[in-house]
CSV table of C-alpha atoms in Angstrom, one decimal:
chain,number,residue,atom,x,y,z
A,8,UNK,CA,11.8,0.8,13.8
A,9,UNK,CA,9.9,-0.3,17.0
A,10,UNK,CA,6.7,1.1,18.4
A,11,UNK,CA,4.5,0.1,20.7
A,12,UNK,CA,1.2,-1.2,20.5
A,13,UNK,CA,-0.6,-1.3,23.9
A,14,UNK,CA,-3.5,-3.8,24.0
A,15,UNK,CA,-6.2,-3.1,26.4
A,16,UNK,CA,-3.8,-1.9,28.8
A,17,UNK,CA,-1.0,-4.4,28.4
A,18,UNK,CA,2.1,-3.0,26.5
A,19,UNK,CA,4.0,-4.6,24.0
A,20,UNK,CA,7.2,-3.8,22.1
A,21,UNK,CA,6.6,-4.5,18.4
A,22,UNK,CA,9.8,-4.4,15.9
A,23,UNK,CA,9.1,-6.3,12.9
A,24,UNK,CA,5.8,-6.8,11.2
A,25,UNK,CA,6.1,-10.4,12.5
A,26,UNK,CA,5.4,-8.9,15.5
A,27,UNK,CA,2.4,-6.9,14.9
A,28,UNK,CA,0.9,-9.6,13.2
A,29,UNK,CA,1.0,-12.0,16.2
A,30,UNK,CA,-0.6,-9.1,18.8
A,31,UNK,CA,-3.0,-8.4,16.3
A,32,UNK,CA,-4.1,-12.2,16.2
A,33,UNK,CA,-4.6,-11.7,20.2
A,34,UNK,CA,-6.6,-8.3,19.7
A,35,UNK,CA,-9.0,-10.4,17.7
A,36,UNK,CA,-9.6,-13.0,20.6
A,37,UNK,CA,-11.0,-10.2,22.1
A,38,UNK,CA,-14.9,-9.4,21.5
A,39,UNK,CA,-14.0,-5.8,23.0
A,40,UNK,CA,-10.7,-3.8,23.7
A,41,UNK,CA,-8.8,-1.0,23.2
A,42,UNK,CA,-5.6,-0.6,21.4
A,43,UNK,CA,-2.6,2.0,20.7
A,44,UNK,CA,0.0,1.5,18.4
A,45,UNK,CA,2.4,4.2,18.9
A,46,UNK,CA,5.5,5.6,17.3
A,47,UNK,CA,6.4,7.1,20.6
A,48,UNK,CA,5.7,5.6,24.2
A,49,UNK,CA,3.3,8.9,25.0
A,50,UNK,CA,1.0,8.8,22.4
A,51,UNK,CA,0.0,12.4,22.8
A,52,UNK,CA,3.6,12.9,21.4
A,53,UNK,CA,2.1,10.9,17.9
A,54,UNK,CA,1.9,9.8,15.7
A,55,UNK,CA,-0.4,7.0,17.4
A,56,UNK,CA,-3.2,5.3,15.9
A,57,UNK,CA,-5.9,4.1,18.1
A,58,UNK,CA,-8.2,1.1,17.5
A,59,UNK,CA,-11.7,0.7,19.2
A,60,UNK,CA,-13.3,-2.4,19.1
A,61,UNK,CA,-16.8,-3.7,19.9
A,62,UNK,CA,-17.6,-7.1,18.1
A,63,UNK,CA,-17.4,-6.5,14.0
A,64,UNK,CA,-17.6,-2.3,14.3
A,65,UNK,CA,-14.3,-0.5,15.3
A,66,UNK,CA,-13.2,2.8,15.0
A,67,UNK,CA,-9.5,4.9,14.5
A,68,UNK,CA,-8.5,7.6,15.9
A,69,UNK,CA,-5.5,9.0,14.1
A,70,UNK,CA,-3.0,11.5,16.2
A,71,UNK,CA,-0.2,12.9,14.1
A,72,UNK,CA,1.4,14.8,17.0
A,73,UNK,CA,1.5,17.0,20.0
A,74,UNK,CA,0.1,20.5,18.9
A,75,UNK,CA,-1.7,18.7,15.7
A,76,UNK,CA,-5.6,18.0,15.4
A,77,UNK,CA,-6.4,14.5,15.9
A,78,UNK,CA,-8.7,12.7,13.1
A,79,UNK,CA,-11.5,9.7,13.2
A,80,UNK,CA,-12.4,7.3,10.8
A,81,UNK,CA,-15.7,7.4,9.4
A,82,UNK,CA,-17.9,4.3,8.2
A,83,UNK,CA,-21.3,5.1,6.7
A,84,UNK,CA,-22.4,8.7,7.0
A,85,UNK,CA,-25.9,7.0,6.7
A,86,UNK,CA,-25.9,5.7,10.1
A,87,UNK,CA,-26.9,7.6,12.9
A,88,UNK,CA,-26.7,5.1,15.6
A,89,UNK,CA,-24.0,4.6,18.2
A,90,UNK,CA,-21.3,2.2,19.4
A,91,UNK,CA,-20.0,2.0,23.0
A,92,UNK,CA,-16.8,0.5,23.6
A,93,UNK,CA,-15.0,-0.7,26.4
A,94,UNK,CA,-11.8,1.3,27.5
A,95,UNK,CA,-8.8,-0.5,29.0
A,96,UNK,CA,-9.8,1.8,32.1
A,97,UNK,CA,-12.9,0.0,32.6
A,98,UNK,CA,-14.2,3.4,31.4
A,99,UNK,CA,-17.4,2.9,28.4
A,100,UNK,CA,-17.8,5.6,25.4
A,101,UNK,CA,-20.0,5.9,22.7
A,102,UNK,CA,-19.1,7.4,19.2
A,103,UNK,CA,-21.3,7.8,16.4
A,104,UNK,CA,-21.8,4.7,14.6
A,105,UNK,CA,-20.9,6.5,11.4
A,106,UNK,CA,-17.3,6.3,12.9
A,107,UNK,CA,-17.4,2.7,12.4
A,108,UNK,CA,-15.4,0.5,9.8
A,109,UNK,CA,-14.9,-3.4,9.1
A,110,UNK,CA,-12.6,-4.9,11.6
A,111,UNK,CA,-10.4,-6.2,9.3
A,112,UNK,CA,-9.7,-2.9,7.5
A,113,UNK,CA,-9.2,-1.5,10.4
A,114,UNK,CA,-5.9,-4.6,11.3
A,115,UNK,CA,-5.3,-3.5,7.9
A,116,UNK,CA,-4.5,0.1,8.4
A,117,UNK,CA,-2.6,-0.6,11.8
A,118,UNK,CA,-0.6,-2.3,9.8
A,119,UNK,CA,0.2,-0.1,7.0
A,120,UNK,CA,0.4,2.4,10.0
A,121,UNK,CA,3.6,0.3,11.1
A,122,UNK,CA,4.9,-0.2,7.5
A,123,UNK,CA,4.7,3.6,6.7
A,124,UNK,CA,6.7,4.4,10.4
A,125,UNK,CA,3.0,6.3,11.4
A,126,UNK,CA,1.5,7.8,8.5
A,127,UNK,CA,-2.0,8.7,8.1
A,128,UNK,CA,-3.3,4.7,6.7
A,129,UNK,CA,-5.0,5.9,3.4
A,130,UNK,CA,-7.1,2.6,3.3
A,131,UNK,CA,-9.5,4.6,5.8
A,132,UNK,CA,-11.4,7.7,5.4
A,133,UNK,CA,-10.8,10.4,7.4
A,134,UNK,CA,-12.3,13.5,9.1
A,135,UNK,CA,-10.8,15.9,11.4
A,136,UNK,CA,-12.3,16.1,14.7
C-alpha cells in the first residue's frame, strides 16, 4: 500500500517501510516541522496521522476519517505548560504540553501507523478532542 507522508510541506510517496524509514531519518534533521502521513492524499478523508515537532516534545494528532472525531496524544497529564510548533505554513500553534510525547515514540507509531494500513498506533495514549 502507498501513502503519503508530507514533510513540512514537501510531499512524498511512501510504499515500502524502506521508504518511511529514510523520510523519517530527514524529519529528524529537522529541530521543528510538521508532518502528515496519509492513507489518502486529503487527509481530512483519513485515516492521517499528524506529527508536530519542536526539538525532543512532539505531539499526534490521529484522524480516522471524514465525519469521525479526530484524537491527540497525551504525554504527562502533570504538565501544564505549552509547546508551540512551527507549521509548514509558516503559521505557529501552541498545544498543551500535556499533549507531548518522546520523539522517538512518536517515529515509532508513524510507523506502526504505516504497517497497520492507518490504524489508531496503540503505542500512544489517546484522547478524543
Amino acid at each position: 500500500m502507498t501513502m503519503e507522508l508530507n514533510l513540512h510541506g514537501t510531499p512524498h510517496a511512501v510504499a515500502t517501510i524502506a521508504d518511511l524509514k529514510l523520510a523519517l531519518k530527514q524529519a529528524r534533521t529537522l529541530a521543528q516541522c510538521e508532518l502528515w502521513l496519509t492513507r489518502a492524499i486529503d487527509p481530512e478523508q483519513g485515516p492521517a496521522l499528524c506529527l508536530l515537532r519542536n526539538g525532543g516534545n512532539a505531539s499526534l494528532m490521529y484522524l480516522s476519517g471524514q465525519d469521525d472525531a479526530s484524537l491527540h496524544s497525551l504525554g504527562d497529564q502533570e504538565d501544564d505548560g505549552a509547546c508551540s510548533y512551527w507549521l509548514a505554513n509558516g503559521q505557529v500553534d501552541e498545544y498543551p504540553s500535556a499533549w507531548c510525547v518522546d520523539v522517538e515514540l512518536a517515529y515509532q507509531a508513524l510507523l506502526q501507523f504505516f504497517e497497520t494500513g492507518g490504524d489508531l498506533p496503540s503505542a500512544i495514549a489517546w484522547e478524543a478532542d
